[in-house]
XYZ file of C-alpha atoms in Angstrom:
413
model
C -24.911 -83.280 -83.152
C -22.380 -80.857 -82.051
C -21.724 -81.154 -78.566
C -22.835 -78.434 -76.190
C -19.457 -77.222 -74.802
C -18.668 -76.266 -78.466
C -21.856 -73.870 -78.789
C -20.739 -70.810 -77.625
C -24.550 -69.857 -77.268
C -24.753 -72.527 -75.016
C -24.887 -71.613 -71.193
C -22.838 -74.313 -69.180
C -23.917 -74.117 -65.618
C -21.129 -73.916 -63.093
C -21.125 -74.995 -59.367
C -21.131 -71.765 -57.034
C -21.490 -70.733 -53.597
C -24.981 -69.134 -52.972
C -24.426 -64.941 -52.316
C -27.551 -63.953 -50.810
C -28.173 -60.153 -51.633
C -28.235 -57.870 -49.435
C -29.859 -54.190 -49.155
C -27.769 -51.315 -49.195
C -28.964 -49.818 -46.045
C -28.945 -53.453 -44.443
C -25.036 -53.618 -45.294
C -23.905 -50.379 -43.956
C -25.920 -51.221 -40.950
C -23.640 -54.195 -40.879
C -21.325 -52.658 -41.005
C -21.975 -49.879 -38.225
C -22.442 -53.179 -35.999
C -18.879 -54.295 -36.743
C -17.277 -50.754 -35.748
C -19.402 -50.299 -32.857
C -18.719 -53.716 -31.613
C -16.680 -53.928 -28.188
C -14.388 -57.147 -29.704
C -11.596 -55.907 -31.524
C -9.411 -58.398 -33.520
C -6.546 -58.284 -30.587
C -9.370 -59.106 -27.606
C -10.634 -61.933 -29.591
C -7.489 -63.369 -29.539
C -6.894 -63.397 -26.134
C -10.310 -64.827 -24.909
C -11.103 -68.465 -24.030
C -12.937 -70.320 -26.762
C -16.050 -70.727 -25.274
C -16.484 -67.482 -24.735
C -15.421 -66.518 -28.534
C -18.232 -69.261 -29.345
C -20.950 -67.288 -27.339
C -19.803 -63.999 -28.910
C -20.408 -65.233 -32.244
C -23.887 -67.254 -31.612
C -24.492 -63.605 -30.242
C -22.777 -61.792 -32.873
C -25.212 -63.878 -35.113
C -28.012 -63.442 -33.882
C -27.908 -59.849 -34.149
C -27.149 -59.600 -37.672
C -29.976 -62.286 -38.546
C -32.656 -59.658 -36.402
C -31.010 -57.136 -38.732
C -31.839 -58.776 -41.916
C -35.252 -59.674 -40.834
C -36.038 -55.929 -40.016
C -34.924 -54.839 -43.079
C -36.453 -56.944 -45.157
C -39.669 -56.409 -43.399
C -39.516 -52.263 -44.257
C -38.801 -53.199 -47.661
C -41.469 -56.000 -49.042
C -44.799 -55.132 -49.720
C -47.476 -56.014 -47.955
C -49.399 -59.669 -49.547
C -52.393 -58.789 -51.524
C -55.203 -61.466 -49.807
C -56.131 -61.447 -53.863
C -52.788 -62.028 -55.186
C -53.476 -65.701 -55.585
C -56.727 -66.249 -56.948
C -57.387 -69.163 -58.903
C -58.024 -68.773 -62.754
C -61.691 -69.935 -63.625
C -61.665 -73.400 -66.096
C -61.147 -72.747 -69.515
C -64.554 -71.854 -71.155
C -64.552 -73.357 -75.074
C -66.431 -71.999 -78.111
C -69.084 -74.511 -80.083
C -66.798 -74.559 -82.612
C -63.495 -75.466 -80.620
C -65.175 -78.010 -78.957
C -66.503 -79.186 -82.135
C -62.964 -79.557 -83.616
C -60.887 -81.256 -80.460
C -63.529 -83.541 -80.761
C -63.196 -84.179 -84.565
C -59.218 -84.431 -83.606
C -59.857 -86.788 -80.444
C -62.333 -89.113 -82.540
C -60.446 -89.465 -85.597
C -56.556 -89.623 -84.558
C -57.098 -93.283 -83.571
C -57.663 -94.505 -87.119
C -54.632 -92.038 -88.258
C -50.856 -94.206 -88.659
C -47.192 -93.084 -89.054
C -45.683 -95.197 -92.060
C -41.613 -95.319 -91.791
C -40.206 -96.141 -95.217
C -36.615 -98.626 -94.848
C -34.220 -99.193 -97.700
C -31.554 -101.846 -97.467
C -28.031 -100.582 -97.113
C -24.733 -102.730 -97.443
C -22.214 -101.244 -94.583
C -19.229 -100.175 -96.179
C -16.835 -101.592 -93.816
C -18.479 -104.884 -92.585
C -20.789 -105.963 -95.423
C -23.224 -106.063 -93.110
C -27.012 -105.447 -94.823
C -28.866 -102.974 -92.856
C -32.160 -101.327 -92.717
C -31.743 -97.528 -93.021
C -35.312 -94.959 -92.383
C -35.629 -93.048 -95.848
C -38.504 -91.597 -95.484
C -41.956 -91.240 -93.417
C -45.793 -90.542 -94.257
C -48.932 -91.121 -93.067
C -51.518 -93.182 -93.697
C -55.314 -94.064 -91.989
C -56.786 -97.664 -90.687
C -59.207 -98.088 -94.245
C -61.179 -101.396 -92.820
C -61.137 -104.131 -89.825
C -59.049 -106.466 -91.796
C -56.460 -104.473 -91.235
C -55.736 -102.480 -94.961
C -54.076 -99.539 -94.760
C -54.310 -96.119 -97.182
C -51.446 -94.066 -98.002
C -49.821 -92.336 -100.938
C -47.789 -94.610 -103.545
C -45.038 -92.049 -103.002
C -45.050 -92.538 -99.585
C -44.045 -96.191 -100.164
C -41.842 -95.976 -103.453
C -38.413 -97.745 -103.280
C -38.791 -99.286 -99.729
C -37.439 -102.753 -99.195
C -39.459 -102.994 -95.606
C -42.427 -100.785 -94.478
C -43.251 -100.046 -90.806
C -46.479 -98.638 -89.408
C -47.210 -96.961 -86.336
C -50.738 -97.278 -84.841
C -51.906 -94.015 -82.506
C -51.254 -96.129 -79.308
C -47.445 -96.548 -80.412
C -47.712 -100.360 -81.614
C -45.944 -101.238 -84.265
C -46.291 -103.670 -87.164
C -44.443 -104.853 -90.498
C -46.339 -103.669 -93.342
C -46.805 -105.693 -96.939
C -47.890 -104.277 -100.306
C -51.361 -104.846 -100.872
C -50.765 -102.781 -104.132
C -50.478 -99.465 -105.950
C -51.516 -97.272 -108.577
C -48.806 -95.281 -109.203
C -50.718 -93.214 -111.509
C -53.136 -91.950 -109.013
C -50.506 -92.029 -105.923
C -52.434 -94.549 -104.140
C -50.771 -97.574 -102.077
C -53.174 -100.054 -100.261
C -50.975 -102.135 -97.434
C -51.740 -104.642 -94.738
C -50.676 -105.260 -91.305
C -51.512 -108.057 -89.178
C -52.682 -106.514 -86.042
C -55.916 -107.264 -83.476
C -59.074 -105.963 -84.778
C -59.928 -104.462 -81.064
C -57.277 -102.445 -81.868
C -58.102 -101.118 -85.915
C -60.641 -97.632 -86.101
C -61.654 -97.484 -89.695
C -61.744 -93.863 -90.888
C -65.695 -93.114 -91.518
C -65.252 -92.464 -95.338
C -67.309 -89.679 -96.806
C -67.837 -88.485 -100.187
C -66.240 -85.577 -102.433
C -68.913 -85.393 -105.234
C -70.398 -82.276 -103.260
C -68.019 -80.493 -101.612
C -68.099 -76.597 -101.827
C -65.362 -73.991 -102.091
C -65.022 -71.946 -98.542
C -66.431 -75.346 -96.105
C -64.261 -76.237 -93.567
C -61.466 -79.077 -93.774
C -58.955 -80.815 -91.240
C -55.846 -82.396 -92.058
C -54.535 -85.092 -89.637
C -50.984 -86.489 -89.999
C -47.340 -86.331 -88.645
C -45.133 -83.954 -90.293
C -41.643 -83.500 -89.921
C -41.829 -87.122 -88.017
C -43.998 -85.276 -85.187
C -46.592 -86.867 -83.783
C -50.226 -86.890 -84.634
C -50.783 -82.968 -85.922
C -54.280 -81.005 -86.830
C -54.304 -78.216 -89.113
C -57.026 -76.522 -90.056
C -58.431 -74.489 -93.110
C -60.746 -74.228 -95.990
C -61.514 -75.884 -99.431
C -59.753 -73.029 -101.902
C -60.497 -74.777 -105.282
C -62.093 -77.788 -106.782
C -61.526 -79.814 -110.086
C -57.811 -78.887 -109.622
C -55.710 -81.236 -111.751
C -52.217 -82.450 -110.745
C -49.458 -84.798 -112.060
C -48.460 -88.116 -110.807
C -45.089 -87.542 -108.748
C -44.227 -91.548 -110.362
C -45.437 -91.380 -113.627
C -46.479 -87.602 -114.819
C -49.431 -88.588 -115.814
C -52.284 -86.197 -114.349
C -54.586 -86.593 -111.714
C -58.086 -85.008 -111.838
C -60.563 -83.615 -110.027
C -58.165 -82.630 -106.877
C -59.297 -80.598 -104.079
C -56.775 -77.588 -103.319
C -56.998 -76.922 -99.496
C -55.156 -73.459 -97.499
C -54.929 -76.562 -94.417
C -51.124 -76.503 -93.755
C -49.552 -79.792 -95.638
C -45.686 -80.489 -94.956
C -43.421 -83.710 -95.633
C -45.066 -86.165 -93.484
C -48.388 -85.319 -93.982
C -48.653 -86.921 -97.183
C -50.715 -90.134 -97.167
C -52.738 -88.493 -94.228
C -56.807 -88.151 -94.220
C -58.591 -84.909 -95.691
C -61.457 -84.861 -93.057
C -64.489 -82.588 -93.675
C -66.329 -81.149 -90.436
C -67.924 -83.947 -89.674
C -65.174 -85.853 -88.897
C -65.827 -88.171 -92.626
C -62.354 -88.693 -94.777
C -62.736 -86.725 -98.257
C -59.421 -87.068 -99.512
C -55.736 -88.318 -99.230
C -53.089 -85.593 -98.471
C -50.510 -85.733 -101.372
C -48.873 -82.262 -102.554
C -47.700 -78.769 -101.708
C -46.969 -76.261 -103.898
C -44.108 -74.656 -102.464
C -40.710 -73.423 -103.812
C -39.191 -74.143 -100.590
C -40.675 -77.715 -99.730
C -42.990 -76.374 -96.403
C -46.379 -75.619 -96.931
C -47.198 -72.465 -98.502
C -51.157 -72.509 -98.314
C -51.791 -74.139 -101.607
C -52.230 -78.190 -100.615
C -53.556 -80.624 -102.600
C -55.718 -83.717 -102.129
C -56.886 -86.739 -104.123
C -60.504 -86.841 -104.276
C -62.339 -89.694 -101.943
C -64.019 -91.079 -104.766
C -61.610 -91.220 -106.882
C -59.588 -93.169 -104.248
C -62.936 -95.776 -102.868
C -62.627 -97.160 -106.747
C -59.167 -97.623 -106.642
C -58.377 -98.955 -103.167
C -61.392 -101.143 -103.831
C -59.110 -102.607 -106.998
C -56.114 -102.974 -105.278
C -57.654 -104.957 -102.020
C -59.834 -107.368 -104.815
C -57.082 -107.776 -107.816
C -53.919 -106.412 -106.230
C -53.684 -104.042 -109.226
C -56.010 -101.076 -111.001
C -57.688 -102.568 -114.316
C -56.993 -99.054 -116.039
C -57.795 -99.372 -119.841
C -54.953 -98.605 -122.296
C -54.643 -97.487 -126.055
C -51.314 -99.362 -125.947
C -49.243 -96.682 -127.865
C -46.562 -94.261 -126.943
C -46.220 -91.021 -127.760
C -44.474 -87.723 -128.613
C -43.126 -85.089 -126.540
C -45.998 -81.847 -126.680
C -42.894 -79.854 -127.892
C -41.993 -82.112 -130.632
C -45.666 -81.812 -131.771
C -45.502 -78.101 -131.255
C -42.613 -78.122 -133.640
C -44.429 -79.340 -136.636
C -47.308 -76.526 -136.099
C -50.319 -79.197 -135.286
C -52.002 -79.931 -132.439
C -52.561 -83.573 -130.808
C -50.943 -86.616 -129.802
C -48.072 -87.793 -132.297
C -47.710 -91.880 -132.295
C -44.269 -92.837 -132.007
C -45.135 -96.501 -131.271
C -48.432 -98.781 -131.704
C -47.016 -102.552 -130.810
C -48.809 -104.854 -133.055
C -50.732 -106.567 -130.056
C -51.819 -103.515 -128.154
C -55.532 -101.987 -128.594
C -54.303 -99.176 -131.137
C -51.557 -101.581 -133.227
C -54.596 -104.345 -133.905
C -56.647 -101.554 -134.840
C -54.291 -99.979 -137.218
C -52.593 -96.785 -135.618
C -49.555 -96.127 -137.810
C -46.394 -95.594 -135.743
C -43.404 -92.729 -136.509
C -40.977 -94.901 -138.616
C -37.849 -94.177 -141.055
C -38.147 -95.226 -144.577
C -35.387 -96.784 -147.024
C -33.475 -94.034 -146.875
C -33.429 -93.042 -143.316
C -35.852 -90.159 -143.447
C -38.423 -89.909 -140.568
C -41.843 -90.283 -141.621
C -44.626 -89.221 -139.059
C -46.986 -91.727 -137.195
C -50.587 -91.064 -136.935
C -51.387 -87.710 -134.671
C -54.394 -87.834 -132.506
C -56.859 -84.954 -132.797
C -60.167 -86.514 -130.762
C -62.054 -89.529 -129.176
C -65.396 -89.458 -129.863
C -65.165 -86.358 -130.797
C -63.368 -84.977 -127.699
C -60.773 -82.768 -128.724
C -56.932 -84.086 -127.649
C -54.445 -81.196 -127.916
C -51.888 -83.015 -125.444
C -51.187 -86.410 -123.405
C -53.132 -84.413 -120.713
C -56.377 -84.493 -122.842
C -55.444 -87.981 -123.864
C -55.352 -89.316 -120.021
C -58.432 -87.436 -119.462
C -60.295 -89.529 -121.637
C -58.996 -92.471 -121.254
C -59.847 -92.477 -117.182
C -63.570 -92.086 -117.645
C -63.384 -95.207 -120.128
C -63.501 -98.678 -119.029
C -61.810 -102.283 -120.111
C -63.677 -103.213 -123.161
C -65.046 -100.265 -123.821
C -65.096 -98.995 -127.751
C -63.944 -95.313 -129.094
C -63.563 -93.969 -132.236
C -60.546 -92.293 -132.302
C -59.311 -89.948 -135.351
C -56.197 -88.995 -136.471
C -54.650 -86.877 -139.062
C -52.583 -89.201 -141.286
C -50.728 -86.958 -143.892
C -52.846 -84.856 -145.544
C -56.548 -86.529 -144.319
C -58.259 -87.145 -141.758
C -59.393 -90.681 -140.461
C -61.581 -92.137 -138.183
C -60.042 -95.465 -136.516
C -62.652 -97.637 -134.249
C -60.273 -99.186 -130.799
C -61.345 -101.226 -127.999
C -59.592 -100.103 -125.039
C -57.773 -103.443 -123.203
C -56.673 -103.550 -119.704
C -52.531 -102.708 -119.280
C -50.529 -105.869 -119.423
């Protein structure tokens, strides 16, 4: 921080004698006192002190009499109504209404402080360094916490902050870092823990009213306020790129910090996690997006049970959409199928070279049952309304023809 005297915007006060200011008028009267007055310089001189004291105590006085006159002729009169006392503030329904939504809900609302270990340069020393912040909300009793995995990503220690300013060490419950969801734990007094009231997100409607709680910027607990602007939005995973459905697009101001923060709806029940902006500069631009409650009841429910999501798998990996585009077809092109993944046991043929080092194409997806995959996009899609053990038929285009390759879907290793 640069220090103040260096600002040369910066106003240093000075110490001063006080210079009352005095009236124009008032000053020349002064002034006529002075001329008129029967002590000249040479008589003063020559008097005994105690009479030079009474002159002045009289001299004094007569110039204080003066001021008070004149400053009498010049203020105004006091108004008897000049200091009436403003009436209590009056607050609509719907004001009311949302400081009590904000005073209700900021309890069960926590600032997450991400620390990364740092070696000191000079000393060797190992020290904890903040590299980031979010927010999270109280999900249960027991003491879970909900944030974003982003929030949490690359921390060596994790630090929450509880509304009344306690503080706890956080551990990792566990993640899906394909949804952007992070359960944690702290071990804190249950008097203490407000569970957010959870709601649902199945029937929310464009244009109802939304309230994001959270503490950008590192700022305390902060309401915003807006509307639902689009449903069925679909995003991509800030870890992984793979895409996230069924997001809710809010015009409720979301900056850094907010992320990891409760979506409430008006009546105060959580209907999504805070986790984008779409801004070119990095503040909120009035495009914010949130990750559905029920997608995230499933998963948080996953993570508190198993420590982990049990998301099914095909078990291959796959092409680039531009490499695809190249070759003037449309789907999924197999570069890999491991032999004991889902799609290698059932027979997916993986891009390989031949004897004489020419590249001959893997299988390309075209459709699960009968779903049409143009993209990895499509291909996620699918996959996340299947469960473990579930079977598809999956076909391909192999050369020239077209197959049709049964797979049971197996949970990721």
């Amino acid at each position: 921080m640069a220090d103040e005297d260096d600002d040369p915007n910066h106003l240093t006060p000075h110490c001063c004698p006080f210079v009352p200011s005095i009236p124009r008028r008032l000053g020349a009267h002064l002034v006529a006192l002075e001329l008129h007055s029967p002590w000249s310089s040479s008589t003063l001189l020559s008097i005994p002190s105690k009479v030079e004291a009474s002159v002045c105590v009289s001299g004094l006085a007569i110039c204080i009499a003066s001021l008070v006159i004149a400053l009498s002729a010049v203020a105004p009169p006091l108004d008897a109504h000049a200091f009436v006392t403003a009436p209590p503030r009056k607050l609509q329904s719907d004001e009311l209404a949302t400081v009590q939504l904000f005073k209700l809900n900021t309890p069960s609302v926590v600032y997450i402080t991400n620390l990364a270990a740092r070696r000191d340069a000079f000393t060797l020393d190992v020290l904890e360094v903040p590299q980031g912040s979010g927010s999270g909300f109280v999900w249960d009793k027991e003491g879970h916490v909900v944030t974003n995995f982003h929030v949490i990503r690359g921390a060596s220690d994790l630090r929450v902050t509880l509304a009344d300013q306690s503080v706890y060490e956080a551990d990792v419950v566990g993640f899906d870092e394909d949804k952007d969801v992070a359960v944690l734990h702290i071990d804190a007094p249950r008097d203490r823990l407000k569970p957010i009231p959870v709601g649902t997100s199945s029937d929310l409607l464009v244009g109802q009213k939304v309230y994001a709680i959270g503490n950008p910027f590192g700022l305390d607990h902060t309401l915003t306020t807006g509307v639902i602007s689009g449903l069925r939005r679909e995003i991509s995973s800030a870890a992984t790129g793979r895409p996230i459905q069924d997001v809710i697009q809010t015009d409720a101001a979301i900056n850094p910090g907010n992320s990891g923060g409760p979506l409430l709806d008006s009546s105060g029940d959580l209907i999504g996690i805070n986790t984008a902006i779409y801004s070119p500069s990095g503040a909120s631009s009035g495009v914010g997006f949130s990750i559905p409650v029920d997608t995230v009841s499933g998963i948080v429910e996953q993570l508190i049970k198993y420590g982990r999501v049990t998301r099914p798998v095909l078990g291959i990996t796959f092409a680039p959409e531009q490499s695809v585009e190249q070759l003037g077809v449309s789907g999924v092109l197999v570069l890999d199928a491991p032999p004991g993944g889902p799609a290698g046991k059932a027979g997916l043929r993986p891009t390989k070279r031949d004897g004489y080092g020419r590249l001959v194409l893997g299988d390309i997806i075209t459709s699960i049952n009968n779903q049409k995959i143009s993209n990895g996009s499509d291909l996620y899609r699918v996959l996340d309304r299947c469960k473990v053990g579930d079977k598809i038929t999956v076909e391909v285009l192999r050369g020239e023809e077209t197959v049709k390759i049964p797979i049971t879907l197996e949970p990721r290793a």
